[in-house]
Short mmCIF file of N, CA and C in Angstrom, two decimals:
data_model
loop_
_atom_site.label_atom_id
_atom_site.label_comp_id
_atom_site.label_asym_id
_atom_site.label_seq_id
_atom_site.Cartn_x
_atom_site.Cartn_y
_atom_site.Cartn_z
N UNK A 1234 0.53 -0.99 -0.09
CA UNK A 1234 -0.27 0.07 0.08
C UNK A 1234 0.38 1.17 0.07
N UNK A 1235 1.84 1.24 0.99
CA UNK A 1235 2.78 2.14 1.04
C UNK A 1235 3.71 2.78 -0.58
N UNK A 1236 3.26 1.99 -1.81
CA UNK A 1236 4.63 1.85 -2.65
C UNK A 1236 3.31 2.40 -3.56
N UNK A 1237 2.19 2.35 -3.62
CA UNK A 1237 0.75 3.00 -4.83
C UNK A 1237 0.89 4.55 -3.92
N UNK A 1238 0.94 4.04 -2.55
CA UNK A 1238 0.29 5.76 -2.08
C UNK A 1238 1.92 6.73 -2.41
N UNK A 1239 3.31 6.14 -2.83
CA UNK A 1239 3.92 7.00 -3.12
C UNK A 1239 4.24 7.25 -4.51
N UNK A 1240 3.47 6.08 -5.30
CA UNK A 1240 3.09 6.10 -6.99
C UNK A 1240 2.63 7.71 -6.63
N UNK A 1241 1.10 7.66 -6.13
CA UNK A 1241 0.21 9.10 -6.82
C UNK A 1241 1.20 9.56 -5.96
N UNK A 1242 1.32 10.16 -4.90
CA UNK A 1242 2.51 10.73 -3.87
C UNK A 1242 3.29 12.03 -6.11
N UNK A 1243 4.04 11.20 -5.84
CA UNK A 1243 4.33 11.48 -7.31
C UNK A 1243 4.05 12.08 -8.07
N UNK A 1244 2.97 10.60 -7.86
CA UNK A 1244 2.25 11.52 -10.05
C UNK A 1244 1.91 12.93 -9.72
N UNK A 1245 1.52 13.04 -8.39
CA UNK A 1245 -0.25 13.91 -8.49
C UNK A 1245 1.51 16.10 -8.31
N UNK A 1246 3.21 14.97 -7.80
CA UNK A 1246 4.38 16.18 -7.06
C UNK A 1246 5.11 16.66 -9.39
N UNK A 1247 3.58 16.05 -9.46
CA UNK A 1247 5.06 15.74 -11.03
C UNK A 1247 3.57 16.54 -12.23
N UNK A 1248 2.90 15.79 -12.44
CA UNK A 1248 1.43 16.74 -12.41
C UNK A 1248 1.30 17.76 -12.67
N UNK A 1249 1.87 18.25 -10.64
CA UNK A 1249 1.90 19.84 -10.48
C UNK A 1249 3.02 21.29 -10.59
N UNK A 1250 3.76 20.51 -11.08
CA UNK A 1250 5.06 21.13 -11.35
C UNK A 1250 4.52 21.11 -13.07
N UNK A 1251 3.69 20.07 -13.38
CA UNK A 1251 4.36 20.65 -15.32
C UNK A 1251 3.49 22.23 -15.40
N UNK A 1252 2.61 21.10 -14.43
CA UNK A 1252 1.76 22.17 -15.02
C UNK A 1252 1.55 24.05 -14.41
N UNK A 1253 2.24 23.96 -12.98
CA UNK A 1253 3.04 25.43 -13.06
C UNK A 1253 3.89 25.74 -14.06
N UNK A 1254 4.69 24.88 -14.68
CA UNK A 1254 5.42 25.45 -15.41
C UNK A 1254 5.23 25.44 -16.89
N UNK A 1255 3.19 24.90 -17.50
CA UNK A 1255 3.11 25.08 -18.28
C UNK A 1255 2.14 26.96 -18.45
N UNK A 1256 1.62 27.67 -16.91
CA UNK A 1256 1.64 28.26 -17.05
C UNK A 1256 2.14 29.09 -17.37
N UNK A 1257 3.45 29.16 -16.71
CA UNK A 1257 4.43 29.94 -17.14
C UNK A 1257 4.58 30.41 -17.90
N UNK A 1258 4.35 29.44 -19.03
CA UNK A 1258 4.75 29.44 -19.96
C UNK A 1258 4.30 30.25 -21.13
N UNK A 1259 3.30 29.78 -20.65
CA UNK A 1259 1.97 30.35 -21.85
C UNK A 1259 1.47 31.60 -21.30
N UNK A 1260 1.80 32.15 -20.17
CA UNK A 1260 1.83 33.47 -19.61
C UNK A 1260 0.35 34.16 -20.35
N UNK A 1261 -0.59 33.50 -20.55
CA UNK A 1261 -2.28 33.79 -21.05
C UNK A 1261 -2.39 34.48 -19.97
N UNK A 1262 -2.80 33.95 -19.15
CA UNK A 1262 -3.90 35.13 -17.96
C UNK A 1262 -2.54 34.55 -16.75
N UNK A 1263 -2.93 36.44 -16.33
CA UNK A 1263 -1.40 35.90 -15.33
C UNK A 1263 -1.99 36.25 -14.03
N UNK A 1264 -3.44 36.54 -13.87
CA UNK A 1264 -4.22 36.70 -12.00
C UNK A 1264 -4.53 35.05 -12.18
N UNK A 1265 -4.53 33.97 -12.72
CA UNK A 1265 -4.31 32.96 -12.62
C UNK A 1265 -2.75 31.98 -12.06
N UNK A 1266 -1.97 33.02 -12.88
CA UNK A 1266 -0.39 32.11 -12.50
C UNK A 1266 -0.29 32.85 -11.50
N UNK A 1267 -1.05 34.10 -11.44
CA UNK A 1267 -0.01 34.52 -9.04
C UNK A 1267 -1.13 33.65 -8.60
N UNK A 1268 -2.47 33.86 -8.91
CA UNK A 1268 -3.19 32.92 -7.94
C UNK A 1268 -2.47 31.03 -7.49
N UNK A 1269 -1.57 30.74 -8.66
CA UNK A 1269 -0.77 29.92 -8.54
C UNK A 1269 -0.71 29.60 -7.83
N UNK A 1270 0.72 30.61 -8.00
CA UNK A 1270 1.79 30.45 -7.60
C UNK A 1270 1.91 30.49 -6.28
N UNK A 1271 0.91 31.79 -5.86
CA UNK A 1271 0.53 32.40 -4.54
C UNK A 1271 1.07 30.38 -3.94
N UNK A 1272 -0.69 30.44 -3.64
CA UNK A 1272 -1.29 27.96 -3.40
C UNK A 1272 0.50 28.21 -3.21
N UNK A 1273 0.67 27.82 -4.14
CA UNK A 1273 2.47 27.37 -4.92
C UNK A 1273 3.51 28.03 -2.51
N UNK A 1274 3.55 28.86 -2.89
CA UNK A 1274 4.32 29.57 -1.74
C UNK A 1274 3.99 29.84 -0.84
N UNK A 1275 2.00 29.96 -1.04
CA UNK A 1275 2.09 29.20 0.82
C UNK A 1275 1.99 27.98 2.17
N UNK A 1276 1.50 27.10 0.42
CA UNK A 1276 1.64 26.05 0.52
C UNK A 1276 3.63 25.21 1.15
N UNK A 1277 4.62 25.25 0.39
CA UNK A 1277 5.37 25.31 0.49
C UNK A 1277 5.97 25.85 1.55
N UNK A 1278 5.65 26.65 1.31
CA UNK A 1278 6.37 27.51 2.89
C UNK A 1278 5.51 27.03 4.32
N UNK A 1279 3.67 27.02 4.72
CA UNK A 1279 3.24 26.15 5.71
C UNK A 1279 4.24 24.78 5.37
N UNK A 1280 4.27 24.06 4.51
CA UNK A 1280 4.75 22.61 5.05
C UNK A 1280 6.57 22.80 5.68
N UNK A 1281 7.65 22.79 4.59
CA UNK A 1281 8.31 23.59 5.25
C UNK A 1281 9.15 24.48 6.80
N UNK A 1282 8.03 25.46 7.33
CA UNK A 1282 7.78 25.90 8.59
C UNK A 1282 7.57 24.80 9.85
N UNK A 1283 6.14 23.76 9.01
CA UNK A 1283 5.75 22.69 10.05
C UNK A 1283 6.62 21.80 9.92
N UNK A 1284 8.01 21.32 9.16
CA UNK A 1284 8.16 20.06 8.92
C UNK A 1284 7.72 18.76 8.34
N UNK A 1285 6.02 19.23 7.78
CA UNK A 1285 5.42 18.19 7.30
C UNK A 1285 6.58 17.98 5.68
N UNK A 1286 6.22 16.82 6.03
CA UNK A 1286 7.29 16.30 4.92
C UNK A 1286 6.95 15.24 4.78
N UNK A 1287 5.70 13.95 3.64
CA UNK A 1287 5.35 12.71 3.31
C UNK A 1287 6.17 12.08 2.39
N UNK A 1288 7.49 12.32 1.86
CA UNK A 1288 7.95 11.11 1.78
C UNK A 1288 8.89 10.94 2.51
N UNK A 1289 9.26 11.64 3.32
CA UNK A 1289 9.51 10.86 4.30
C UNK A 1289 9.40 9.26 4.60
N UNK A 1290 7.75 9.96 4.87
CA UNK A 1290 7.15 9.38 6.19
C UNK A 1290 7.06 8.15 5.27
N UNK A 1291 7.43 7.87 3.81
CA UNK A 1291 7.37 7.23 2.85
C UNK A 1291 8.33 7.00 2.42
N UNK A 1292 9.23 7.41 3.63
CA UNK A 1292 11.06 6.10 3.12
C UNK A 1292 11.38 7.12 2.04
N UNK A 1293 11.01 8.12 1.66
CA UNK A 1293 11.97 8.84 0.54
C UNK A 1293 13.67 9.45 0.81
N UNK A 1294 14.60 9.30 0.69
CA UNK A 1294 15.48 10.69 1.50
C UNK A 1294 16.45 11.46 1.24
N UNK A 1295 16.25 12.26 0.01
CA UNK A 1295 16.55 13.21 -0.35
C UNK A 1295 17.85 14.00 0.49
N UNK A 1296 19.12 14.09 -0.42
CA UNK A 1296 20.65 14.17 0.13
C UNK A 1296 20.35 15.99 0.65
N UNK A 1297 19.85 17.11 0.30
CA UNK A 1297 19.52 18.00 -0.27
C UNK A 1297 18.63 18.02 0.79
N UNK A 1298 18.37 19.11 2.76
CA UNK A 1298 17.67 18.55 3.46
C UNK A 1298 16.72 20.49 2.19
N UNK A 1299 15.18 19.58 3.17
CA UNK A 1299 13.81 20.82 3.14
C UNK A 1299 13.21 20.50 1.82
N UNK A 1300 13.99 18.65 0.92
CA UNK A 1300 13.65 18.87 0.03
C UNK A 1300 12.00 18.35 0.02
N UNK A 1301 12.80 18.22 0.69
CA UNK A 1301 10.72 16.80 0.56
C UNK A 1301 9.99 17.66 1.45
N UNK A 1302 9.77 18.36 1.99
CA UNK A 1302 9.19 20.02 2.82
C UNK A 1302 8.61 20.15 1.44
N UNK A 1303 9.13 20.49 0.90
CA UNK A 1303 9.76 21.97 -1.09
C UNK A 1303 7.93 20.74 -1.73
N UNK A 1304 8.75 19.37 -1.82
CA UNK A 1304 7.55 18.73 -2.61
C UNK A 1304 6.77 18.37 -2.39
N UNK A 1305 6.70 18.41 -1.17
CA UNK A 1305 4.70 18.43 -0.16
C UNK A 1305 4.44 19.57 0.03
N UNK A 1306 4.99 19.46 -0.16
CA UNK A 1306 4.26 21.49 -0.03
C UNK A 1306 3.60 22.04 -1.80
N UNK A 1307 4.54 21.00 -2.99
CA UNK A 1307 4.52 21.39 -3.96
C UNK A 1307 2.36 20.20 -4.06
N UNK A 1308 2.83 19.34 -3.31
CA UNK A 1308 2.01 17.91 -3.43
C UNK A 1308 0.60 18.57 -2.55
N UNK A 1309 0.75 19.62 -1.66
CA UNK A 1309 -0.26 19.92 -1.06
C UNK A 1309 -1.46 20.90 -1.69
N UNK A 1310 -0.29 21.32 -2.48
CA UNK A 1310 -0.68 22.89 -3.24
C UNK A 1310 -1.70 22.63 -4.42
N UNK A 1311 -1.53 21.58 -5.45
CA UNK A 1311 -1.83 20.61 -5.90
C UNK A 1311 -3.79 20.16 -5.09
N UNK A 1312 -3.34 19.29 -4.41
CA UNK A 1312 -4.75 18.83 -3.40
C UNK A 1312 -5.10 20.19 -3.46
N UNK A 1313 -4.55 21.38 -2.91
CA UNK A 1313 -6.15 22.45 -2.67
C UNK A 1313 -6.93 22.43 -3.76
N UNK A 1314 -6.33 22.64 -4.85
CA UNK A 1314 -7.05 22.66 -5.92
C UNK A 1314 -7.86 21.45 -6.47
N UNK A 1315 -7.49 19.81 -5.50
CA UNK A 1315 -8.17 18.80 -6.32
C UNK A 1315 -8.68 19.19 -5.22
N UNK A 1316 -9.27 20.04 -3.39
CA UNK A 1316 -10.80 19.96 -2.45
C UNK A 1316 -11.59 21.27 -3.85
N UNK A 1317 -10.87 22.15 -4.24
CA UNK A 1317 -11.39 22.78 -4.65
C UNK A 1317 -12.50 22.90 -5.10
N UNK A 1318 -12.21 22.36 -6.33
CA UNK A 1318 -13.27 21.96 -7.41
C UNK A 1318 -14.21 21.13 -7.11
N UNK A 1319 -14.51 19.81 -6.76
CA UNK A 1319 -15.53 19.64 -5.81
C UNK A 1319 -16.33 20.46 -4.56
N UNK A 1320 -15.35 20.91 -4.96
CA UNK A 1320 -16.75 22.35 -3.19
C UNK A 1320 -17.01 23.63 -4.31
N UNK A 1321 -16.60 23.66 -5.03
CA UNK A 1321 -16.61 25.07 -6.23
C UNK A 1321 -17.88 24.65 -7.24
N UNK A 1322 -18.20 23.39 -7.82
CA UNK A 1322 -19.45 22.73 -8.33
C UNK A 1322 -20.58 22.59 -7.44
N UNK A 1323 -20.42 22.35 -5.75
CA UNK A 1323 -21.17 22.08 -5.24
C UNK A 1323 -21.89 24.04 -4.89
N UNK A 1324 -20.91 24.38 -4.80
CA UNK A 1324 -21.52 25.90 -4.64
C UNK A 1324 -22.41 26.32 -5.79
N UNK A 1325 -21.70 25.87 -6.76
CA UNK A 1325 -22.46 26.62 -8.71
C UNK A 1325 -24.13 25.85 -8.14
N UNK A 1326 -23.98 24.70 -8.58
CA UNK A 1326 -25.44 23.90 -7.93
C UNK A 1326 -26.38 25.20 -7.27
N UNK A 1327 -25.96 25.23 -5.57
CA UNK A 1327 -26.20 25.69 -4.30
C UNK A 1327 -27.12 26.21 -5.24
N UNK A 1328 -26.00 27.40 -5.95
CA UNK A 1328 -26.11 28.49 -6.43
C UNK A 1328 -27.72 29.45 -7.62
N UNK A 1329 -27.91 27.84 -8.12
CA UNK A 1329 -28.48 27.38 -9.67
C UNK A 1329 -29.88 26.80 -8.82
N UNK A 1330 -29.81 26.53 -7.69
CA UNK A 1330 -30.63 25.58 -6.73
C UNK A 1330 -31.83 27.10 -6.42
N UNK A 1331 -30.57 27.72 -5.45
CA UNK A 1331 -32.16 29.37 -5.45
C UNK A 1331 -32.79 29.97 -6.60
#
């Protein structure tokens, strides 16, 4: 189970980094870039300040300190998007029903 969870965490981290890179490279919607990068910065800061490191808990170690915390921050920032999407849909349904 830990191996599956590790794969899932790494997949989300890679997806997040690719999506952030695509958003910055495209430079089409500056508001979206600012929001995404702000969420990323806050998430990384919170994970580093709290010592949250999901990869260490899964047995992955890095030679450079704080890499695990930074990558956990990237993971958490994408989680915020996954959590907010269903909440936004529920809010839209609620508004439509009113």
